[in-house]
C-alpha cells in the first residue's frame, strides 16, 4: 500500500476534511472512488481506521497510528517533488486559462508571487469557462481557473475559493434590499445565458423576491467591464441604476466609495471557483506545485 501514494493521500484528505464527500470534492474524484480506496486500506491492514458518524468521521486507535505514518510519507513525497523541480527543465512558460472575473480581477493580485514560487514565466488566456475547458482538453493551457463546473471525464476539478455576487450602484443602496427596492431600480442586466444571472435568479426565487423579468431593465450586457462602467457613469439624479457582478470586480471601487453594494434580504449570492487540470497530468510535479500554491491563496 505504501508504494501507492494516491491511496495514502486519499486517507489524509478524508481525515482532514472529516468527510468522504468533502474529500471527494477536494481530490477531484467521485465519492465511490474515495470509499473504495478507504475500503482497500482497511482490508489491506485488516483493521478499521475510521468510524463514519452523522457529523463526520472519527479516527480509530489504528487510524491515528496510520495518520501519523501517512504524514511522514507526505512530507517525504513533498520534499522529493521539490528536489525534482530543481533538476527538471524549467525554461518554459506556464499557461493558465481563466474565466473573465478570475483572469481580469483575481489572478493579477498574486501573479508575481506565483511566478516566483514556480520559477517560470506565466501566461494567461482569458475567456469564458467552457472555452477555457476546451483549451485545457486541447492541451493549449496547463491549468484552467473557472467559475463553472463543466462535467468532463478527462478533467479533475478542485474547489478553490468562494466568489460573492452583489447588487451595486454609484448611489448608496440599503445594505439589505427589499423586493420593492429591486422594483424601483433601473437595471443593467446580464445576458440570459450568463452564469451570474442564473445564480441571481436562483437566489431571487429562494428569497421569494420578484423575478428579474419584472424589473425596469434599460439594457442587457455581456461584459462585466461594460456593466461596471455603465453603472459607474449613470445619472445620480435619477433612480439608482444597478446591476450584479462579482464583488472581486468592484472591490477597489467599493473601497473608494465610487460604487456601493447591496444584498438580497439576509442572504449572500455565492458560487464556487474551480481549479481544473487534465487527469493525465495528475501526478505532474509542476501541476501539483502550482495547485498546492493556489489552494493556499485566500482573497
mmCIF file of C-alpha atoms in Angstrom:
data_model
loop_
_atom_site.group_PDB
_atom_site.id
_atom_site.type_symbol
_atom_site.label_atom_id
_atom_site.label_comp_id
_atom_site.label_asym_id
_atom_site.label_seq_id
_atom_site.Cartn_x
_atom_site.Cartn_y
_atom_site.Cartn_z
ATOM 1 C CA UNK A 1 0.000 0.000 0.000
ATOM 2 C CA UNK A 2 2.811 2.416 0.856
ATOM 3 C CA UNK A 3 4.068 2.429 -2.734
ATOM 4 C CA UNK A 4 0.690 3.851 -3.856
ATOM 5 C CA UNK A 5 0.664 7.398 -2.502
ATOM 6 C CA UNK A 6 -2.728 8.125 -4.115
ATOM 7 C CA UNK A 7 -4.431 5.927 -1.512
ATOM 8 C CA UNK A 8 -2.376 7.444 1.303
ATOM 9 C CA UNK A 9 -3.311 10.917 0.068
ATOM 10 C CA UNK A 10 -6.989 9.941 -0.037
ATOM 11 C CA UNK A 11 -6.789 8.790 3.580
ATOM 12 C CA UNK A 12 -5.088 12.044 4.629
ATOM 13 C CA UNK A 13 -7.710 14.116 2.833
ATOM 14 C CA UNK A 14 -10.637 12.210 4.385
ATOM 15 C CA UNK A 15 -9.156 12.768 7.851
ATOM 16 C CA UNK A 16 -8.507 16.472 7.281
ATOM 17 C CA UNK A 17 -11.859 17.173 5.663
ATOM 18 C CA UNK A 18 -13.663 14.931 8.197
ATOM 19 C CA UNK A 19 -15.924 13.822 5.356
ATOM 20 C CA UNK A 20 -15.875 11.404 2.432
ATOM 21 C CA UNK A 21 -17.908 13.803 0.249
ATOM 22 C CA UNK A 22 -15.677 16.814 1.003
ATOM 23 C CA UNK A 23 -12.594 14.714 0.341
ATOM 24 C CA UNK A 24 -14.136 13.691 -2.981
ATOM 25 C CA UNK A 25 -14.608 17.347 -3.993
ATOM 26 C CA UNK A 26 -11.100 18.318 -2.909
ATOM 27 C CA UNK A 27 -9.417 15.392 -4.665
ATOM 28 C CA UNK A 28 -11.460 15.716 -7.838
ATOM 29 C CA UNK A 29 -12.612 12.088 -7.772
ATOM 30 C CA UNK A 30 -16.023 10.508 -7.176
ATOM 31 C CA UNK A 31 -17.231 9.679 -3.674
ATOM 32 C CA UNK A 32 -17.488 5.951 -4.548
ATOM 33 C CA UNK A 33 -13.797 6.089 -5.547
ATOM 34 C CA UNK A 34 -12.931 7.595 -2.145
ATOM 35 C CA UNK A 35 -14.973 4.893 -0.401
ATOM 36 C CA UNK A 36 -13.295 2.180 -2.485
ATOM 37 C CA UNK A 37 -9.794 3.425 -1.637
ATOM 38 C CA UNK A 38 -10.604 3.656 2.070
ATOM 39 C CA UNK A 39 -12.033 0.126 1.947
ATOM 40 C CA UNK A 40 -8.832 -1.101 0.258
ATOM 41 C CA UNK A 41 -6.737 0.425 3.072
ATOM 42 C CA UNK A 42 -8.821 -1.229 5.792
ATOM 43 C CA UNK A 43 -8.811 -4.597 4.027
ATOM 44 C CA UNK A 44 -5.055 -4.357 3.456
ATOM 45 C CA UNK A 45 -4.393 -3.548 7.129
ATOM 46 C CA UNK A 46 -7.198 -5.844 8.347
ATOM 47 C CA UNK A 47 -8.339 -3.125 10.799
ATOM 48 C CA UNK A 48 -10.898 -0.331 10.800
ATOM 49 C CA UNK A 49 -9.207 3.072 10.524
ATOM 50 C CA UNK A 50 -12.214 5.432 10.624
ATOM 51 C CA UNK A 51 -15.682 5.451 12.136
ATOM 52 C CA UNK A 52 -18.245 7.234 9.958
ATOM 53 C CA UNK A 53 -20.590 9.394 12.044
ATOM 54 C CA UNK A 54 -23.521 11.642 11.109
ATOM 55 C CA UNK A 55 -21.387 14.732 11.769
ATOM 56 C CA UNK A 56 -18.231 13.438 10.082
ATOM 57 C CA UNK A 57 -15.599 10.783 10.678
ATOM 58 C CA UNK A 58 -13.549 9.775 13.712
ATOM 59 C CA UNK A 59 -10.191 8.015 13.670
ATOM 60 C CA UNK A 60 -9.871 4.686 15.452
ATOM 61 C CA UNK A 61 -6.741 3.965 17.501
ATOM 62 C CA UNK A 62 -5.235 2.192 14.493
ATOM 63 C CA UNK A 63 -6.386 5.034 12.251
ATOM 64 C CA UNK A 64 -4.475 7.558 14.357
ATOM 65 C CA UNK A 65 -1.342 5.430 14.049
ATOM 66 C CA UNK A 66 -1.806 5.281 10.270
ATOM 67 C CA UNK A 67 -2.368 9.053 10.160
ATOM 68 C CA UNK A 68 0.977 9.669 11.861
ATOM 69 C CA UNK A 69 2.743 7.376 9.387
ATOM 70 C CA UNK A 70 0.906 8.918 6.395
ATOM 71 C CA UNK A 71 2.002 12.427 7.428
ATOM 72 C CA UNK A 72 5.641 11.305 7.416
ATOM 73 C CA UNK A 73 5.193 9.802 3.932
ATOM 74 C CA UNK A 74 3.539 13.033 2.739
ATOM 75 C CA UNK A 75 6.483 15.116 3.941
ATOM 76 C CA UNK A 76 8.953 12.813 2.189
ATOM 77 C CA UNK A 77 6.980 12.935 -1.071
ATOM 78 C CA UNK A 78 6.701 16.729 -0.861
ATOM 79 C CA UNK A 79 10.445 17.127 -0.298
ATOM 80 C CA UNK A 80 11.142 14.739 -3.174
ATOM 81 C CA UNK A 81 8.924 16.738 -5.537
ATOM 82 C CA UNK A 82 10.774 19.954 -4.621
ATOM 83 C CA UNK A 83 14.079 18.267 -5.433
ATOM 84 C CA UNK A 84 12.693 17.018 -8.753
ATOM 85 C CA UNK A 85 11.612 20.550 -9.719
ATOM 86 C CA UNK A 86 15.196 21.724 -9.246
ATOM 87 C CA UNK A 87 16.531 19.336 -11.895
ATOM 88 C CA UNK A 88 13.608 19.461 -14.344
ATOM 89 C CA UNK A 89 13.740 21.758 -17.356
ATOM 90 C CA UNK A 90 12.066 24.967 -16.148
ATOM 91 C CA UNK A 91 12.733 27.055 -19.241
ATOM 92 C CA UNK A 92 9.069 27.026 -20.265
ATOM 93 C CA UNK A 93 6.065 29.316 -19.943
ATOM 94 C CA UNK A 94 3.283 28.036 -17.703
ATOM 95 C CA UNK A 95 -0.043 28.587 -19.440
ATOM 96 C CA UNK A 96 -3.146 29.498 -17.471
ATOM 97 C CA UNK A 97 -6.633 29.704 -18.875
ATOM 98 C CA UNK A 98 -9.075 31.738 -16.793
ATOM 99 C CA UNK A 99 -12.660 32.928 -16.952
ATOM 100 C CA UNK A 100 -13.110 36.695 -17.112
ATOM 101 C CA UNK A 101 -13.576 37.506 -13.418
ATOM 102 C CA UNK A 102 -10.653 35.307 -12.372
ATOM 103 C CA UNK A 103 -8.327 36.342 -15.190
ATOM 104 C CA UNK A 104 -9.039 40.062 -15.002
ATOM 105 C CA UNK A 105 -9.545 40.648 -11.287
ATOM 106 C CA UNK A 106 -8.347 37.764 -9.098
ATOM 107 C CA UNK A 107 -5.262 36.193 -10.722
ATOM 108 C CA UNK A 108 -3.389 39.515 -11.254
ATOM 109 C CA UNK A 109 -3.338 40.087 -7.464
ATOM 110 C CA UNK A 110 -0.852 37.281 -6.858
ATOM 111 C CA UNK A 111 0.661 36.685 -10.302
ATOM 112 C CA UNK A 112 4.143 37.957 -9.382
ATOM 113 C CA UNK A 113 4.258 35.771 -6.267
ATOM 114 C CA UNK A 114 3.110 32.813 -8.352
ATOM 115 C CA UNK A 115 5.932 33.341 -10.876
ATOM 116 C CA UNK A 116 8.451 33.450 -8.032
ATOM 117 C CA UNK A 117 7.009 30.305 -6.494
ATOM 118 C CA UNK A 118 7.088 28.134 -9.629
ATOM 119 C CA UNK A 119 10.244 29.717 -11.103
ATOM 120 C CA UNK A 120 8.615 30.044 -14.503
ATOM 121 C CA UNK A 121 7.176 32.681 -16.771
ATOM 122 C CA UNK A 122 3.371 32.722 -16.718
ATOM 123 C CA UNK A 123 0.910 33.480 -19.496
ATOM 124 C CA UNK A 124 -2.865 33.896 -19.091
ATOM 125 C CA UNK A 125 -5.578 33.324 -21.693
ATOM 126 C CA UNK A 126 -8.857 34.922 -20.576
ATOM 127 C CA UNK A 127 -12.138 33.591 -21.955
ATOM 128 C CA UNK A 128 -15.497 32.131 -20.899
ATOM 129 C CA UNK A 129 -15.416 28.990 -18.748
ATOM 130 C CA UNK A 130 -16.465 26.476 -21.422
ATOM 131 C CA UNK A 131 -13.860 27.807 -23.908
ATOM 132 C CA UNK A 132 -11.193 27.628 -21.198
ATOM 133 C CA UNK A 133 -12.051 23.965 -20.536
ATOM 134 C CA UNK A 134 -11.906 23.266 -24.286
ATOM 135 C CA UNK A 135 -8.409 24.792 -24.378
ATOM 136 C CA UNK A 136 -7.414 22.591 -21.445
ATOM 137 C CA UNK A 137 -8.608 19.450 -23.240
ATOM 138 C CA UNK A 138 -6.791 20.578 -26.410
ATOM 139 C CA UNK A 139 -3.573 20.972 -24.361
ATOM 140 C CA UNK A 140 -3.325 24.683 -25.158
ATOM 141 C CA UNK A 141 -3.111 25.535 -21.446
ATOM 142 C CA UNK A 142 -1.757 23.780 -18.338
ATOM 143 C CA UNK A 143 -4.365 24.769 -15.753
ATOM 144 C CA UNK A 144 -7.855 26.284 -16.022
ATOM 145 C CA UNK A 145 -9.366 28.585 -13.400
ATOM 146 C CA UNK A 146 -13.125 28.739 -13.929
ATOM 147 C CA UNK A 147 -16.384 29.757 -12.262
ATOM 148 C CA UNK A 148 -18.481 26.978 -13.841
ATOM 149 C CA UNK A 149 -18.239 23.249 -13.168
ATOM 150 C CA UNK A 150 -18.416 21.702 -16.640
ATOM 151 C CA UNK A 151 -18.593 17.885 -16.359
ATOM 152 C CA UNK A 152 -15.818 16.238 -18.342
ATOM 153 C CA UNK A 153 -14.410 12.789 -17.580
ATOM 154 C CA UNK A 154 -10.847 13.735 -18.515
ATOM 155 C CA UNK A 155 -10.717 16.772 -16.211
ATOM 156 C CA UNK A 156 -10.066 16.954 -12.467
ATOM 157 C CA UNK A 157 -11.795 19.835 -10.666
ATOM 158 C CA UNK A 158 -10.618 21.136 -7.290
ATOM 159 C CA UNK A 159 -12.777 23.532 -5.303
ATOM 160 C CA UNK A 160 -10.745 26.702 -4.937
ATOM 161 C CA UNK A 161 -12.366 29.774 -3.407
ATOM 162 C CA UNK A 162 -15.762 31.359 -2.955
ATOM 163 C CA UNK A 163 -16.897 34.264 -5.124
ATOM 164 C CA UNK A 164 -19.709 36.553 -3.973
ATOM 165 C CA UNK A 165 -22.081 38.273 -6.395
ATOM 166 C CA UNK A 166 -23.553 41.597 -5.241
ATOM 167 C CA UNK A 167 -26.003 44.238 -6.419
ATOM 168 C CA UNK A 168 -24.165 47.520 -6.957
ATOM 169 C CA UNK A 169 -24.730 51.160 -7.935
ATOM 170 C CA UNK A 170 -23.000 54.542 -7.948
ATOM 171 C CA UNK A 171 -25.603 55.663 -5.402
ATOM 172 C CA UNK A 172 -25.911 54.451 -1.815
ATOM 173 C CA UNK A 173 -28.162 51.414 -1.510
ATOM 174 C CA UNK A 174 -29.722 49.701 1.513
ATOM 175 C CA UNK A 175 -27.370 47.029 2.834
ATOM 176 C CA UNK A 176 -30.222 44.523 2.611
ATOM 177 C CA UNK A 177 -32.516 45.128 -0.340
ATOM 178 C CA UNK A 178 -36.264 44.509 -0.124
ATOM 179 C CA UNK A 179 -38.451 43.442 -3.066
ATOM 180 C CA UNK A 180 -39.757 46.989 -3.508
ATOM 181 C CA UNK A 181 -36.179 48.295 -3.718
ATOM 182 C CA UNK A 182 -35.351 45.991 -6.639
ATOM 183 C CA UNK A 183 -38.519 47.027 -8.462
ATOM 184 C CA UNK A 184 -37.662 50.731 -8.071
ATOM 185 C CA UNK A 185 -34.179 50.491 -9.636
ATOM 186 C CA UNK A 186 -33.125 50.863 -13.267
ATOM 187 C CA UNK A 187 -31.362 47.629 -14.213
ATOM 188 C CA UNK A 188 -28.414 46.893 -16.475
ATOM 189 C CA UNK A 189 -28.996 43.139 -16.798
ATOM 190 C CA UNK A 190 -26.638 40.319 -17.629
ATOM 191 C CA UNK A 191 -27.396 38.385 -20.817
ATOM 192 C CA UNK A 192 -29.850 35.473 -20.287
ATOM 193 C CA UNK A 193 -27.166 32.781 -20.728
ATOM 194 C CA UNK A 194 -24.913 34.331 -18.086
ATOM 195 C CA UNK A 195 -23.969 32.093 -15.155
ATOM 196 C CA UNK A 196 -24.083 35.179 -12.922
ATOM 197 C CA UNK A 197 -27.658 35.924 -13.991
ATOM 198 C CA UNK A 198 -28.726 32.309 -13.374
ATOM 199 C CA UNK A 199 -27.305 32.451 -9.839
ATOM 200 C CA UNK A 200 -29.136 35.761 -9.288
ATOM 201 C CA UNK A 201 -32.408 34.256 -10.493
ATOM 202 C CA UNK A 202 -31.976 31.212 -8.222
ATOM 203 C CA UNK A 203 -31.397 33.468 -5.206
ATOM 204 C CA UNK A 204 -34.406 35.635 -6.042
ATOM 205 C CA UNK A 205 -36.564 32.510 -6.172
ATOM 206 C CA UNK A 206 -35.116 31.233 -2.894
ATOM 207 C CA UNK A 207 -35.880 34.540 -1.141
ATOM 208 C CA UNK A 208 -39.392 34.769 -2.701
ATOM 209 C CA UNK A 209 -38.411 38.034 -4.410
ATOM 210 C CA UNK A 210 -39.863 39.206 -7.767
ATOM 211 C CA UNK A 211 -38.253 37.652 -10.822
ATOM 212 C CA UNK A 212 -35.852 39.850 -12.819
ATOM 213 C CA UNK A 213 -38.365 39.779 -15.692
ATOM 214 C CA UNK A 214 -40.397 42.250 -13.626
ATOM 215 C CA UNK A 215 -37.533 44.740 -13.235
ATOM 216 C CA UNK A 216 -37.131 48.049 -15.077
ATOM 217 C CA UNK A 217 -34.428 46.865 -17.499
ATOM 218 C CA UNK A 218 -32.655 49.559 -19.508
ATOM 219 C CA UNK A 219 -30.173 47.233 -21.268
ATOM 220 C CA UNK A 220 -28.668 43.741 -21.391
ATOM 221 C CA UNK A 221 -24.885 43.482 -21.417
ATOM 222 C CA UNK A 222 -22.462 40.553 -21.698
ATOM 223 C CA UNK A 223 -19.186 42.075 -20.487
ATOM 224 C CA UNK A 224 -18.653 42.584 -16.741
ATOM 225 C CA UNK A 225 -16.330 45.510 -17.507
ATOM 226 C CA UNK A 226 -19.002 47.208 -19.618
ATOM 227 C CA UNK A 227 -21.588 46.658 -16.887
ATOM 228 C CA UNK A 228 -19.353 48.221 -14.224
ATOM 229 C CA UNK A 229 -18.563 51.241 -16.405
ATOM 230 C CA UNK A 230 -22.230 51.729 -17.364
ATOM 231 C CA UNK A 231 -23.346 51.751 -13.728
ATOM 232 C CA UNK A 232 -20.364 53.839 -12.623
ATOM 233 C CA UNK A 233 -21.218 56.640 -15.069
ATOM 234 C CA UNK A 234 -25.007 56.540 -14.717
ATOM 235 C CA UNK A 235 -27.075 59.622 -13.746
ATOM 236 C CA UNK A 236 -27.098 60.056 -9.966
ATOM 237 C CA UNK A 237 -30.051 62.481 -10.018
ATOM 238 C CA UNK A 238 -32.492 59.748 -11.017
ATOM 239 C CA UNK A 239 -33.474 56.376 -9.537
ATOM 240 C CA UNK A 240 -30.349 54.253 -8.935
ATOM 241 C CA UNK A 241 -29.010 52.348 -11.904
ATOM 242 C CA UNK A 242 -27.913 48.933 -10.657
ATOM 243 C CA UNK A 243 -26.592 45.597 -11.819
ATOM 244 C CA UNK A 244 -24.998 42.441 -10.429
ATOM 245 C CA UNK A 245 -21.343 41.494 -10.584
ATOM 246 C CA UNK A 246 -18.661 39.570 -8.739
ATOM 247 C CA UNK A 247 -17.535 41.584 -5.739
ATOM 248 C CA UNK A 248 -13.955 40.897 -6.845
ATOM 249 C CA UNK A 249 -14.565 43.040 -9.951
ATOM 250 C CA UNK A 250 -15.501 46.174 -7.977
ATOM 251 C CA UNK A 251 -13.504 45.770 -4.759
ATOM 252 C CA UNK A 252 -11.322 48.867 -5.286
ATOM 253 C CA UNK A 253 -14.320 50.980 -6.381
ATOM 254 C CA UNK A 254 -16.220 49.960 -3.256
ATOM 255 C CA UNK A 255 -13.281 50.919 -1.058
ATOM 256 C CA UNK A 256 -13.062 54.354 -2.715
ATOM 257 C CA UNK A 257 -16.859 54.871 -2.382
ATOM 258 C CA UNK A 258 -17.207 55.226 -6.145
ATOM 259 C CA UNK A 259 -19.665 52.325 -6.008
ATOM 260 C CA UNK A 260 -21.938 50.916 -3.316
ATOM 261 C CA UNK A 261 -23.157 47.360 -2.739
ATOM 262 C CA UNK A 262 -26.329 45.671 -1.572
ATOM 263 C CA UNK A 263 -27.535 42.127 -0.966
ATOM 264 C CA UNK A 264 -30.847 40.293 -1.259
ATOM 265 C CA UNK A 265 -32.586 40.105 2.103
ATOM 266 C CA UNK A 266 -30.468 38.228 4.633
ATOM 267 C CA UNK A 267 -28.690 36.012 2.115
ATOM 268 C CA UNK A 268 -25.455 36.065 0.138
ATOM 269 C CA UNK A 269 -25.153 35.099 -3.534
ATOM 270 C CA UNK A 270 -22.101 32.894 -3.820
ATOM 271 C CA UNK A 271 -20.549 30.432 -6.235
ATOM 272 C CA UNK A 272 -17.514 28.197 -6.174
ATOM 273 C CA UNK A 273 -14.458 28.903 -8.282
ATOM 274 C CA UNK A 274 -12.521 25.866 -9.511
ATOM 275 C CA UNK A 275 -9.001 24.813 -10.418
ATOM 276 C CA UNK A 276 -9.082 22.334 -13.296
ATOM 277 C CA UNK A 277 -6.390 20.211 -14.943
ATOM 278 C CA UNK A 278 -6.206 17.123 -17.121
ATOM 279 C CA UNK A 279 -6.231 13.690 -15.498
ATOM 280 C CA UNK A 280 -3.171 12.648 -17.500
ATOM 281 C CA UNK A 281 -1.176 15.311 -15.595
ATOM 282 C CA UNK A 282 -2.483 14.356 -12.159
ATOM 283 C CA UNK A 283 0.993 13.392 -10.935
ATOM 284 C CA UNK A 284 2.899 16.070 -12.874
ATOM 285 C CA UNK A 285 5.232 17.801 -10.390
ATOM 286 C CA UNK A 286 4.724 21.233 -11.996
ATOM 287 C CA UNK A 287 0.932 20.910 -11.885
ATOM 288 C CA UNK A 288 0.929 19.695 -8.278
ATOM 289 C CA UNK A 289 3.221 22.534 -7.225
ATOM 290 C CA UNK A 290 1.005 25.191 -8.818
ATOM 291 C CA UNK A 291 -2.217 23.648 -7.499
ATOM 292 C CA UNK A 292 -0.805 23.442 -3.966
ATOM 293 C CA UNK A 293 0.178 27.116 -4.164
ATOM 294 C CA UNK A 294 -3.242 28.190 -5.456
ATOM 295 C CA UNK A 295 -5.084 26.249 -2.754
ATOM 296 C CA UNK A 296 -3.239 28.250 -0.096
ATOM 297 C CA UNK A 297 -4.389 31.586 -1.505
ATOM 298 C CA UNK A 298 -7.252 33.450 0.178
ATOM 299 C CA UNK A 299 -8.897 36.552 -1.305
#
